[in-house]
Amino acid sequence: FDRYLQSDPADPATAYFYSALAHRFGGHYDQAMLFFNRIINQFPDHLYWAKSWEEKGFTEWYYLDDYPAAQNTLLTFAQSYPTHPKATDFLFDAARVAERAGELSRAAELWRDLALEYPVDDRASESLFLSSISLYRLNDYNSALQGFKQTLTISTSLEERARPNFSIGKALFALGETAAANQIWSDAASIDPTGYYSE
Protein backbone atom coordinates (compact mmCIF):
# COMPACT_ATOMS: atom_id res chain seq x y z
CA PHE A 1 0.00 0.00 0.00
CA ASP A 2 2.83 2.40 0.81
CA ARG A 3 4.49 1.73 -2.56
CA TYR A 4 1.16 2.23 -4.33
CA LEU A 5 0.56 5.52 -2.51
CA GLN A 6 4.03 6.73 -3.49
CA SER A 7 3.29 6.16 -7.18
CA ASP A 8 0.80 9.05 -7.61
CA PRO A 9 -2.14 6.61 -7.77
CA ALA A 10 -5.51 7.22 -9.35
CA ASP A 11 -7.35 5.91 -6.26
CA PRO A 12 -5.43 6.72 -3.09
CA ALA A 13 -8.50 6.53 -0.85
CA THR A 14 -8.90 2.78 -1.33
CA ALA A 15 -5.26 2.26 -0.43
CA TYR A 16 -5.64 4.50 2.62
CA PHE A 17 -8.68 2.49 3.71
CA TYR A 18 -7.04 -0.93 3.49
CA SER A 19 -3.81 0.41 4.90
CA ALA A 20 -5.82 1.72 7.87
CA LEU A 21 -7.31 -1.73 8.42
CA ALA A 22 -3.87 -3.33 8.18
CA HIS A 23 -2.47 -0.87 10.71
CA ARG A 24 -5.39 -1.47 13.03
CA PHE A 25 -5.00 -5.24 12.97
CA GLY A 26 -1.32 -4.71 13.62
CA GLY A 27 -2.09 -2.62 16.69
CA HIS A 28 -1.00 0.68 15.14
CA TYR A 29 -4.18 2.53 16.03
CA ASP A 30 -2.87 6.08 15.65
CA GLN A 31 -1.86 5.41 12.07
CA ALA A 32 -5.16 3.69 11.35
CA MET A 33 -7.07 6.70 12.68
CA LEU A 34 -4.89 9.03 10.62
CA PHE A 35 -5.85 7.24 7.41
CA PHE A 36 -9.56 6.99 8.29
CA ASN A 37 -9.57 10.73 9.00
CA ARG A 38 -7.74 11.45 5.75
CA ILE A 39 -10.46 9.67 3.78
CA ILE A 40 -13.20 11.43 5.76
CA ASN A 41 -11.67 14.86 5.22
CA GLN A 42 -10.33 14.57 1.68
CA PHE A 43 -12.53 12.09 -0.20
CA PRO A 44 -16.23 12.81 0.57
CA ASP A 45 -17.42 11.25 -2.70
CA HIS A 46 -15.48 8.02 -2.36
CA LEU A 47 -16.97 4.56 -1.98
CA TYR A 48 -15.16 4.13 1.37
CA TRP A 49 -16.03 7.54 2.82
CA ALA A 50 -19.00 6.44 4.98
CA LYS A 51 -17.26 3.16 5.74
CA SER A 52 -14.30 5.12 7.08
CA TRP A 53 -16.58 6.95 9.50
CA GLU A 54 -17.95 3.59 10.60
CA GLU A 55 -14.53 1.98 11.02
CA LYS A 56 -13.25 5.04 12.88
CA GLY A 57 -16.11 4.78 15.39
CA PHE A 58 -15.59 1.03 15.70
CA THR A 59 -11.88 1.51 16.33
CA GLU A 60 -12.57 4.08 19.03
CA TRP A 61 -14.92 1.93 21.08
CA TYR A 62 -13.70 -1.59 20.36
CA TYR A 63 -9.94 -1.16 20.14
CA LEU A 64 -9.33 2.05 22.10
CA ASP A 65 -12.13 1.74 24.71
CA ASP A 66 -12.92 5.40 24.03
CA TYR A 67 -16.71 5.25 24.18
CA PRO A 68 -17.29 9.05 24.23
CA ALA A 69 -15.16 9.51 21.11
CA ALA A 70 -16.99 6.69 19.34
CA GLN A 71 -20.37 8.19 20.19
CA ASN A 72 -19.17 11.56 18.96
CA THR A 73 -17.96 10.13 15.66
CA LEU A 74 -21.18 8.23 15.00
CA LEU A 75 -23.46 11.08 16.08
CA THR A 76 -21.50 13.67 14.10
CA PHE A 77 -22.13 11.65 10.96
CA ALA A 78 -25.82 11.02 11.74
CA GLN A 79 -26.47 14.68 12.58
CA SER A 80 -24.40 16.10 9.73
CA TYR A 81 -25.81 13.80 7.06
CA PRO A 82 -29.33 12.91 8.27
CA THR A 83 -30.52 11.78 4.83
CA HIS A 84 -27.55 9.51 4.14
CA PRO A 85 -28.53 5.81 3.90
CA LYS A 86 -26.17 5.02 6.79
CA ALA A 87 -27.48 7.75 9.13
CA THR A 88 -29.87 5.45 11.01
CA ASP A 89 -27.22 2.73 11.30
CA PHE A 90 -24.84 5.23 12.87
CA LEU A 91 -27.49 6.58 15.25
CA PHE A 92 -28.40 3.03 16.26
CA ASP A 93 -24.75 2.17 16.83
CA ALA A 94 -24.20 5.33 18.89
CA ALA A 95 -26.99 4.19 21.18
CA ARG A 96 -25.44 0.72 21.41
CA VAL A 97 -22.07 2.22 22.34
CA ALA A 98 -23.76 4.30 25.05
CA GLU A 99 -25.45 1.16 26.37
CA ARG A 100 -22.16 -0.75 26.47
CA ALA A 101 -20.61 2.17 28.32
CA GLY A 102 -23.33 1.81 30.97
CA GLU A 103 -25.00 5.08 29.94
CA LEU A 104 -28.51 3.68 29.84
CA SER A 105 -30.27 7.06 29.97
CA ARG A 106 -28.26 8.24 26.98
CA ALA A 107 -28.87 4.99 25.12
CA ALA A 108 -32.61 5.28 25.77
CA GLU A 109 -32.59 8.84 24.47
CA LEU A 110 -30.67 8.01 21.30
CA TRP A 111 -32.77 4.98 20.43
CA ARG A 112 -35.93 7.00 21.01
CA ASP A 113 -34.58 9.79 18.79
CA LEU A 114 -34.06 7.29 15.99
CA ALA A 115 -37.63 6.01 16.27
CA LEU A 116 -39.06 9.54 16.32
CA GLU A 117 -36.88 11.02 13.59
CA TYR A 118 -37.08 8.02 11.25
CA PRO A 119 -40.52 6.49 11.97
CA VAL A 120 -40.65 4.51 8.72
CA ASP A 121 -37.13 3.10 9.09
CA ASP A 122 -36.83 -0.66 9.45
CA ARG A 123 -35.19 -0.15 12.86
CA ALA A 124 -37.81 2.22 14.32
CA SER A 125 -39.69 -0.49 16.19
CA GLU A 126 -36.53 -2.17 17.48
CA SER A 127 -35.07 1.18 18.53
CA LEU A 128 -38.15 2.18 20.49
CA PHE A 129 -38.19 -1.23 22.12
CA LEU A 130 -34.51 -1.01 23.11
CA SER A 131 -35.09 2.50 24.44
CA SER A 132 -37.82 1.10 26.66
CA ILE A 133 -35.63 -1.82 27.74
CA SER A 134 -32.97 0.68 28.82
CA LEU A 135 -35.55 2.54 30.91
CA TYR A 136 -36.68 -0.76 32.43
CA ARG A 137 -33.08 -1.54 33.37
CA LEU A 138 -32.98 1.85 35.11
CA ASN A 139 -36.05 0.77 37.13
CA ASP A 140 -38.10 3.52 35.47
CA TYR A 141 -40.99 1.15 34.98
CA ASN A 142 -43.65 3.74 34.20
CA SER A 143 -41.62 5.28 31.37
CA ALA A 144 -40.66 1.83 30.14
CA LEU A 145 -44.31 0.79 30.13
CA GLN A 146 -45.29 3.79 28.00
CA GLY A 147 -42.43 3.04 25.63
CA PHE A 148 -43.43 -0.60 25.25
CA LYS A 149 -47.01 0.49 24.50
CA GLN A 150 -45.73 2.89 21.84
CA THR A 151 -43.61 0.10 20.38
CA LEU A 152 -46.73 -2.02 20.07
CA THR A 153 -48.44 0.66 17.95
CA ILE A 154 -45.70 0.56 15.29
CA SER A 155 -45.01 -3.18 15.37
CA THR A 156 -46.09 -5.19 12.34
CA SER A 157 -44.77 -8.76 12.46
CA LEU A 158 -46.03 -11.33 14.94
CA GLU A 159 -42.69 -11.39 16.76
CA GLU A 160 -42.61 -7.60 16.91
CA ARG A 161 -46.08 -7.65 18.51
CA ALA A 162 -45.33 -10.44 20.97
CA ARG A 163 -42.11 -8.79 22.15
CA PRO A 164 -43.58 -5.54 23.53
CA ASN A 165 -46.56 -7.39 24.99
CA PHE A 166 -44.17 -9.66 26.90
CA SER A 167 -42.30 -6.60 28.16
CA ILE A 168 -45.48 -4.70 29.02
CA GLY A 169 -46.26 -7.65 31.28
CA LYS A 170 -42.84 -7.39 32.91
CA ALA A 171 -43.29 -3.66 33.54
CA LEU A 172 -46.78 -4.17 34.95
CA PHE A 173 -45.50 -6.95 37.20
CA ALA A 174 -42.67 -4.70 38.44
CA LEU A 175 -45.30 -2.07 39.25
CA GLY A 176 -47.24 -4.59 41.33
CA GLU A 177 -50.09 -5.03 38.81
CA THR A 178 -49.96 -8.82 38.81
CA ALA A 179 -53.41 -9.51 37.33
CA ALA A 180 -52.85 -7.12 34.45
CA ALA A 181 -49.41 -8.61 33.86
CA ASN A 182 -50.81 -12.14 33.69
CA GLN A 183 -53.48 -11.03 31.24
CA ILE A 184 -51.00 -9.36 28.89
CA TRP A 185 -48.67 -12.36 29.12
CA SER A 186 -51.58 -14.58 28.14
CA ASP A 187 -52.18 -12.33 25.14
CA ALA A 188 -48.48 -12.38 24.24
CA ALA A 189 -48.42 -16.18 24.39
CA SER A 190 -51.16 -16.42 21.77
CA ILE A 191 -49.75 -13.88 19.30
CA ASP A 192 -46.78 -15.79 17.89
CA PRO A 193 -47.01 -19.53 18.71
CA THR A 194 -43.57 -21.18 18.75
CA GLY A 195 -41.96 -17.71 18.61
CA TYR A 196 -39.43 -16.79 21.29
CA TYR A 197 -41.46 -14.16 23.16
CA SER A 198 -44.71 -16.08 22.97
CA GLU A 199 -43.05 -19.21 24.31
Short mmCIF file of C-alpha atoms in Angstrom, two decimals, residues 40-144:
data_model
loop_
_atom_site.label_atom_id
_atom_site.label_comp_id
_atom_site.label_asym_id
_atom_site.label_seq_id
_atom_site.Cartn_x
_atom_site.Cartn_y
_atom_site.Cartn_z
CA ILE A 40 -13.20 11.43 5.76
CA ASN A 41 -11.67 14.86 5.22
CA GLN A 42 -10.33 14.57 1.68
CA PHE A 43 -12.53 12.09 -0.20
CA PRO A 44 -16.23 12.81 0.57
CA ASP A 45 -17.42 11.25 -2.70
CA HIS A 46 -15.48 8.02 -2.36
CA LEU A 47 -16.97 4.56 -1.98
CA TYR A 48 -15.16 4.13 1.37
CA TRP A 49 -16.03 7.54 2.82
CA ALA A 50 -19.00 6.44 4.98
CA LYS A 51 -17.26 3.16 5.74
CA SER A 52 -14.30 5.12 7.08
CA TRP A 53 -16.58 6.95 9.50
CA GLU A 54 -17.95 3.59 10.60
CA GLU A 55 -14.53 1.98 11.02
CA LYS A 56 -13.25 5.04 12.88
CA GLY A 57 -16.11 4.78 15.39
CA PHE A 58 -15.59 1.03 15.70
CA THR A 59 -11.88 1.51 16.33
CA GLU A 60 -12.57 4.08 19.03
CA TRP A 61 -14.92 1.93 21.08
CA TYR A 62 -13.70 -1.59 20.36
CA TYR A 63 -9.94 -1.16 20.14
CA LEU A 64 -9.33 2.05 22.10
CA ASP A 65 -12.13 1.74 24.71
CA ASP A 66 -12.92 5.40 24.03
CA TYR A 67 -16.71 5.25 24.18
CA PRO A 68 -17.29 9.05 24.23
CA ALA A 69 -15.16 9.51 21.11
CA ALA A 70 -16.99 6.69 19.34
CA GLN A 71 -20.37 8.19 20.19
CA ASN A 72 -19.17 11.56 18.96
CA THR A 73 -17.96 10.13 15.66
CA LEU A 74 -21.18 8.23 15.00
CA LEU A 75 -23.46 11.08 16.08
CA THR A 76 -21.50 13.67 14.10
CA PHE A 77 -22.13 11.65 10.96
CA ALA A 78 -25.82 11.02 11.74
CA GLN A 79 -26.47 14.68 12.58
CA SER A 80 -24.40 16.10 9.73
CA TYR A 81 -25.81 13.80 7.06
CA PRO A 82 -29.33 12.91 8.27
CA THR A 83 -30.52 11.78 4.83
CA HIS A 84 -27.55 9.51 4.14
CA PRO A 85 -28.53 5.81 3.90
CA LYS A 86 -26.17 5.02 6.79
CA ALA A 87 -27.48 7.75 9.13
CA THR A 88 -29.87 5.45 11.01
CA ASP A 89 -27.22 2.73 11.30
CA PHE A 90 -24.84 5.23 12.87
CA LEU A 91 -27.49 6.58 15.25
CA PHE A 92 -28.40 3.03 16.26
CA ASP A 93 -24.75 2.17 16.83
CA ALA A 94 -24.20 5.33 18.89
CA ALA A 95 -26.99 4.19 21.18
CA ARG A 96 -25.44 0.72 21.41
CA VAL A 97 -22.07 2.22 22.34
CA ALA A 98 -23.76 4.30 25.05
CA GLU A 99 -25.45 1.16 26.37
CA ARG A 100 -22.16 -0.75 26.47
CA ALA A 101 -20.61 2.17 28.32
CA GLY A 102 -23.33 1.81 30.97
CA GLU A 103 -25.00 5.08 29.94
CA LEU A 104 -28.51 3.68 29.84
CA SER A 105 -30.27 7.06 29.97
CA ARG A 106 -28.26 8.24 26.98
CA ALA A 107 -28.87 4.99 25.12
CA ALA A 108 -32.61 5.28 25.77
CA GLU A 109 -32.59 8.84 24.47
CA LEU A 110 -30.67 8.01 21.30
CA TRP A 111 -32.77 4.98 20.43
CA ARG A 112 -35.93 7.00 21.01
CA ASP A 113 -34.58 9.79 18.79
CA LEU A 114 -34.06 7.29 15.99
CA ALA A 115 -37.63 6.01 16.27
CA LEU A 116 -39.06 9.54 16.32
CA GLU A 117 -36.88 11.02 13.59
CA TYR A 118 -37.08 8.02 11.25
CA PRO A 119 -40.52 6.49 11.97
CA VAL A 120 -40.65 4.51 8.72
CA ASP A 121 -37.13 3.10 9.09
CA ASP A 122 -36.83 -0.66 9.45
CA ARG A 123 -35.19 -0.15 12.86
CA ALA A 124 -37.81 2.22 14.32
CA SER A 125 -39.69 -0.49 16.19
CA GLU A 126 -36.53 -2.17 17.48
CA SER A 127 -35.07 1.18 18.53
CA LEU A 128 -38.15 2.18 20.49
CA PHE A 129 -38.19 -1.23 22.12
CA LEU A 130 -34.51 -1.01 23.11
CA SER A 131 -35.09 2.50 24.44
CA SER A 132 -37.82 1.10 26.66
CA ILE A 133 -35.63 -1.82 27.74
CA SER A 134 -32.97 0.68 28.82
CA LEU A 135 -35.55 2.54 30.91
CA TYR A 136 -36.68 -0.76 32.43
CA ARG A 137 -33.08 -1.54 33.37
CA LEU A 138 -32.98 1.85 35.11
CA ASN A 139 -36.05 0.77 37.13
CA ASP A 140 -38.10 3.52 35.47
CA TYR A 141 -40.99 1.15 34.98
CA ASN A 142 -43.65 3.74 34.20
CA SER A 143 -41.62 5.28 31.37
CA ALA A 144 -40.66 1.83 30.14
#
